[in-house]
XYZ file of C-alpha atoms in Angstrom:
397
model
C -30.158 28.955 16.020
C -32.300 26.314 14.311
C -30.891 24.509 11.262
C -31.868 21.739 8.837
C -28.368 20.275 8.841
C -25.376 20.897 11.133
C -21.914 19.763 10.040
C -19.064 19.411 12.558
C -15.682 20.241 11.095
C -14.540 22.879 8.638
C -11.844 20.763 6.992
C -12.246 19.936 3.285
C -14.644 17.081 3.851
C -16.997 19.053 6.035
C -16.895 22.098 3.694
C -17.386 19.932 0.639
C -20.391 18.363 2.229
C -21.984 21.671 3.095
C -21.160 22.998 -0.432
C -22.811 19.983 -2.068
C -25.843 20.169 0.133
C -26.510 23.813 -0.782
C -25.812 23.103 -4.332
C -28.568 20.449 -4.498
C -31.050 22.326 -2.175
C -30.341 26.051 -1.946
C -33.306 26.395 0.458
C -31.614 24.406 3.253
C -30.481 26.149 6.468
C -26.985 24.742 6.884
C -24.291 25.481 9.528
C -20.811 24.356 9.769
C -19.348 24.167 13.317
C -15.616 24.637 13.676
C -13.573 24.794 16.881
C -10.665 26.738 15.339
C -10.607 30.439 14.167
C -10.379 29.541 10.502
C -10.939 26.738 8.126
C -8.623 23.802 7.152
C -6.319 24.126 10.180
C -5.506 20.495 10.807
C -5.289 17.596 8.364
C -6.459 19.516 5.366
C -4.009 22.344 5.926
C -1.049 20.145 6.950
C -0.765 17.372 4.257
C 1.509 17.280 1.289
C -0.885 19.009 -1.099
C -0.927 16.153 -3.586
C -3.829 15.422 -6.001
C -3.747 11.597 -5.748
C -4.453 9.477 -8.788
C -6.041 6.501 -6.950
C -3.484 3.985 -8.162
C -2.734 2.337 -4.728
C -6.229 1.579 -3.479
C -8.067 -1.634 -3.235
C -10.278 -1.971 -6.403
C -13.945 -1.459 -5.523
C -13.236 0.324 -2.188
C -14.667 3.717 -1.345
C -11.065 5.038 -1.509
C -10.567 3.779 -5.077
C -14.006 5.011 -6.416
C -14.013 8.284 -4.625
C -10.494 9.164 -5.531
C -11.045 8.852 -9.268
C -14.335 10.763 -9.200
C -13.074 13.270 -6.627
C -9.956 14.020 -8.549
C -11.817 14.964 -11.530
C -14.289 17.143 -9.549
C -11.453 18.772 -7.634
C -9.507 19.836 -10.798
C -12.788 21.176 -12.312
C -13.492 23.086 -9.106
C -9.991 24.578 -9.058
C -10.200 25.532 -12.744
C -13.541 27.243 -12.169
C -12.572 28.981 -8.982
C -8.971 29.904 -9.905
C -7.296 27.773 -7.103
C -3.586 27.212 -7.671
C -2.940 23.687 -8.893
C -0.725 21.817 -11.424
C -1.187 18.375 -13.006
C 2.606 17.844 -12.850
C 2.621 14.038 -12.822
C 4.314 11.527 -10.492
C 6.823 8.718 -10.783
C 6.702 5.697 -8.407
C 10.252 4.460 -8.494
C 11.845 1.014 -8.078
C 15.546 1.289 -7.172
C 16.373 -2.372 -6.843
C 15.628 -5.516 -8.898
C 13.681 -7.224 -6.128
C 11.186 -4.349 -6.058
C 10.138 -4.952 -9.627
C 7.381 -7.501 -8.863
C 5.741 -5.080 -6.433
C 5.998 -2.320 -9.148
C 4.141 -4.588 -11.491
C 1.410 -5.247 -8.932
C 0.795 -1.548 -8.329
C 0.672 -0.933 -12.112
C -1.907 -3.790 -12.529
C -3.930 -2.295 -9.624
C -3.843 1.111 -11.301
C -5.126 -0.381 -14.525
C -7.875 -2.139 -12.640
C -8.780 1.176 -10.999
C -8.952 2.978 -14.326
C -6.127 5.388 -13.797
C -5.582 7.337 -17.018
C -2.308 7.237 -18.883
C -0.148 5.200 -16.507
C 2.704 3.276 -17.965
C 5.939 1.561 -16.790
C 9.013 3.372 -17.832
C 12.727 2.415 -17.898
C 15.851 4.218 -16.384
C 16.287 6.487 -19.399
C 12.616 7.704 -19.275
C 12.989 8.247 -15.492
C 15.870 10.624 -16.394
C 13.818 12.446 -18.945
C 11.085 13.121 -16.473
C 13.222 13.571 -13.193
C 16.863 13.902 -14.326
C 18.192 13.955 -10.702
C 16.276 10.773 -9.558
C 17.729 7.326 -9.023
C 15.701 4.293 -10.212
C 15.846 1.359 -12.624
C 12.144 1.315 -13.447
C 9.060 3.327 -12.508
C 5.334 3.921 -13.020
C 4.614 7.257 -14.604
C 1.360 8.642 -13.326
C 0.617 11.726 -15.546
C -2.774 12.622 -13.901
C -1.390 13.146 -10.385
C -0.681 16.793 -9.345
C -0.466 19.343 -6.674
C -2.899 21.808 -5.220
C -3.370 24.512 -2.567
C -5.978 22.619 -0.302
C -6.308 25.587 2.046
C -7.160 27.744 -0.999
C -9.819 25.107 -2.045
C -11.308 25.347 1.461
C -11.444 29.129 1.305
C -13.262 29.024 -1.902
C -15.717 26.456 -0.619
C -16.372 28.606 2.470
C -17.045 31.619 0.240
C -19.525 29.635 -1.842
C -21.195 28.228 1.255
C -21.780 31.700 2.627
C -22.799 33.103 -0.788
C -25.486 30.364 -0.942
C -26.855 31.322 2.527
C -24.964 28.809 4.617
C -23.213 29.754 7.894
C -19.755 28.823 9.124
C -19.423 29.400 12.855
C -15.726 29.529 13.903
C -14.445 29.055 17.401
C -17.496 26.958 18.132
C -16.337 23.536 19.560
C -19.051 20.841 19.899
C -19.268 19.668 23.479
C -22.439 17.494 23.559
C -25.158 16.038 21.310
C -28.517 14.995 22.463
C -32.116 14.481 21.139
C -35.298 16.184 22.400
C -38.699 16.210 20.727
C -37.308 15.019 17.382
C -34.563 17.682 17.288
C -30.875 17.460 17.979
C -29.497 19.696 20.667
C -25.764 20.381 19.909
C -23.995 21.880 22.844
C -21.123 24.203 21.895
C -18.797 26.686 23.555
C -21.088 29.399 22.347
C -24.517 28.080 23.286
C -26.933 25.390 21.982
C -27.498 24.736 18.272
C -30.700 23.038 17.219
C -30.678 20.877 14.107
C -32.868 18.357 12.337
C -29.759 16.403 11.129
C -26.089 16.253 12.040
C -23.071 15.151 9.957
C -19.815 14.550 11.857
C -16.661 15.372 9.746
C -14.404 16.053 12.777
C -11.300 14.248 11.478
C -8.952 13.612 14.304
C -11.725 13.947 16.799
C -14.485 12.071 14.737
C -14.690 9.252 17.236
C -14.997 11.672 20.226
C -17.910 13.595 18.554
C -19.551 10.236 17.748
C -19.224 9.089 21.396
C -20.666 12.498 22.597
C -23.768 11.545 20.513
C -23.998 8.022 22.114
C -22.662 6.207 19.051
C -20.340 3.388 20.318
C -18.114 2.643 17.267
C -15.610 -0.176 17.512
C -13.124 2.066 15.812
C -10.700 4.426 17.629
C -8.585 7.242 16.087
C -4.861 6.955 16.892
C -2.676 9.881 15.687
C 0.602 9.483 13.757
C 2.745 12.464 13.117
C 4.316 12.976 9.797
C 7.466 15.116 9.801
C 8.777 16.911 6.721
C 11.901 18.731 5.480
C 12.074 21.446 2.923
C 14.675 21.379 0.213
C 17.086 24.504 0.198
C 20.309 25.727 -1.284
C 19.182 25.107 -4.861
C 17.993 21.518 -4.325
C 14.439 22.307 -4.963
C 15.294 23.185 -8.571
C 16.142 19.520 -9.117
C 12.632 18.128 -8.461
C 10.173 18.809 -11.327
C 7.077 17.063 -9.905
C 6.331 14.178 -7.489
C 8.774 11.306 -6.798
C 7.594 8.426 -4.712
C 9.161 5.126 -3.596
C 7.541 1.882 -3.781
C 5.347 1.515 -0.575
C 6.224 -1.267 1.874
C 3.215 -3.600 1.667
C 3.746 -4.446 5.431
C 3.460 -0.825 6.515
C 0.428 1.430 6.180
C 2.353 4.490 4.853
C 3.703 5.425 1.361
C 7.254 6.127 2.543
C 9.308 9.360 2.282
C 8.855 11.060 -1.005
C 9.496 14.433 -2.755
C 6.708 16.807 -3.413
C 6.741 20.007 -5.349
C 4.271 22.308 -3.568
C 1.606 24.302 -5.400
C 2.499 27.521 -3.675
C 6.390 27.037 -4.192
C 9.193 24.982 -2.838
C 9.674 21.158 -2.408
C 9.031 19.163 0.572
C 10.371 15.678 1.369
C 8.909 13.127 3.810
C 6.964 12.291 5.841
C 8.059 9.672 8.390
C 5.198 8.296 10.591
C 5.538 8.256 14.390
C 2.969 7.811 17.044
C 1.943 11.220 18.386
C 1.216 11.681 22.111
C -1.429 14.286 21.225
C -3.996 14.223 18.507
C -2.890 17.696 17.360
C 0.674 17.088 18.425
C 2.715 18.789 15.596
C 5.872 19.052 17.654
C 8.244 16.220 18.750
C 7.517 16.808 22.424
C 3.870 17.572 22.118
C 1.935 15.638 24.856
C -1.645 15.377 26.137
C -2.023 13.056 29.207
C -5.676 12.248 28.692
C -5.407 11.476 25.008
C -2.279 9.339 25.511
C -3.974 7.289 28.247
C -6.988 6.866 25.943
C -4.754 5.430 23.273
C -2.626 3.091 25.428
C -5.787 1.755 27.076
C -7.171 0.784 23.628
C -6.242 -2.973 22.840
C -5.971 -2.304 19.153
C -2.978 0.031 19.687
C -0.858 -2.668 21.366
C -1.772 -5.257 18.837
C -0.714 -2.854 16.084
C 2.496 -2.006 18.066
C 3.428 -5.724 18.432
C 3.006 -6.193 14.680
C 5.090 -3.191 13.589
C 7.409 -2.392 16.459
C 10.643 -2.699 14.426
C 9.322 -0.381 11.761
C 8.015 1.971 14.581
C 11.504 2.205 15.994
C 12.939 2.931 12.587
C 10.482 5.818 12.134
C 11.310 7.236 15.614
C 15.068 6.962 14.710
C 14.394 9.041 11.598
C 12.363 11.527 13.724
C 15.474 12.276 15.941
C 18.242 11.710 13.438
C 18.533 13.871 10.453
C 21.162 11.645 9.026
C 18.836 8.603 9.184
C 16.066 10.519 7.419
C 18.737 11.592 4.872
C 19.650 8.065 4.250
C 16.077 7.176 3.280
C 15.863 10.222 1.046
C 19.086 9.301 -0.729
C 17.452 5.981 -2.067
C 15.539 8.281 -4.509
C 17.989 11.214 -4.673
C 21.577 10.001 -3.903
C 23.043 13.521 -4.271
C 21.104 15.026 -1.352
C 23.114 16.058 1.680
C 22.157 17.544 5.039
C 22.944 21.042 3.711
C 19.901 20.647 1.418
C 17.436 20.035 4.279
C 15.493 22.504 6.425
C 12.733 21.490 8.912
C 9.232 22.024 7.645
C 5.844 21.948 9.522
C 4.542 18.585 10.482
C 1.108 17.053 10.171
C -0.842 14.414 11.961
C -2.780 11.643 10.321
C -5.922 10.170 11.920
C -5.270 6.381 11.808
C -8.507 4.449 12.556
C -7.836 1.202 14.327
C -10.077 -1.771 15.092
C -9.894 -3.453 18.472
C -7.965 -6.416 16.972
C -5.232 -3.950 15.810
C -6.117 -4.048 12.195
C -6.048 -0.698 10.406
C -9.269 0.404 8.838
C -8.120 1.059 5.304
C -11.367 2.606 3.837
C -13.923 5.165 4.689
C -16.299 4.304 7.579
C -19.698 5.750 8.206
C -21.705 5.230 11.353
C -25.409 6.006 11.260
C -27.712 6.890 14.115
C -31.060 8.548 14.285
C -30.794 11.881 12.354
C -27.041 11.558 12.318
C -24.198 10.381 10.153
C -20.697 10.143 11.586
C -17.727 9.888 9.224
C -15.504 8.015 11.676
C -12.727 7.367 9.195
C -11.715 9.548 6.242
C -8.301 8.310 5.255
C -6.163 9.554 2.367
C -7.109 10.405 -0.317
C -9.868 12.206 1.546
C -8.595 15.653 0.563
C -8.314 14.743 -3.153
C -11.646 12.957 -3.107
C -13.549 15.284 -0.834
C -16.189 16.448 -3.366
C -16.991 12.774 -4.285
C -16.817 11.844 -0.602
C -19.390 14.574 0.034
C -21.688 12.946 -2.601
C -21.344 9.692 -0.812
C -22.085 11.282 2.570
C -25.260 12.711 1.259
C -26.253 9.336 -0.174
C -25.530 7.680 3.091
C -27.539 10.217 5.020
C -30.386 9.993 2.551
C -30.380 13.856 2.173
C -30.986 13.682 -1.578
């Protein structure tokens, strides 16, 4: 079990990295180590399935650059591999007059980021695109879309294996050490030897980095996003993607309506602190992980800054009527009979010790190692471009 490169994590970023490595050097001996029994189990397989345009992100950031490039690469890959996707477009809606300055700022940022085809539309045009949506003005983003990200990962995995790479499932990484110029990667199924390691472990990226002796100032704090599915004919009233204006004081986009690539429409998510990194249920709890979070000073500084919004999010978590009220800002006709609980996801929020949110990708280098300690949204959309950046950071081509 000797490899040139070992990649930790078979989510879309880890698989894209292995795919790009083998595409550029088919002779490499590459292995992907995944603790679950299949690929794309966690963040990749539990997000809203949106192909993001890149309109929101700070110009010049990794998020902005990689989203634009990655979106084009993703769509090309889906077309070539027959993965279900649809460039259905999105509207970002202002429902009140005092939201219009923020709408204009997002539009100007989108122009600076080079997003194709965006334009500000009036109430009549909103009705032409989404007849059942409220709104006085909106940004139409025609290049946004939807995709089956799990399907993308299955195709990536097939191409990796076809190129001679290996994906070892149910193989959790437990330790990383160096000996005689080689990395010794302890797993639940013996030791893997590798010349180079790339950590794409998502929700556990900081844990994997620490196991290798990398002391990052960043810690992952999990936030659960809870969704509803539209039923009783309501899904037929959503044609594409309908988003509110994001609150600039809060690091989430707000509850929105998403037509899913494999059918149906989801609405959400909220954003509540999760007491377990893979805590997909309201009562999910892990004592050790909770203590780890509450002992991190950055968590309490974030909580002091956003405690009112945090309470509102928890209220929506336990009150369907409160969640409904938020949805009715965009779709006033929706009622509780149109909502059915849908699976939740957990987002890896990277925090600094001062409580600030790390709003861009973060790479930590060590000898013969690269750790992707933060891969925020739009990591799924941008994964193929992020993989290119990872290989540049690692000096692997």
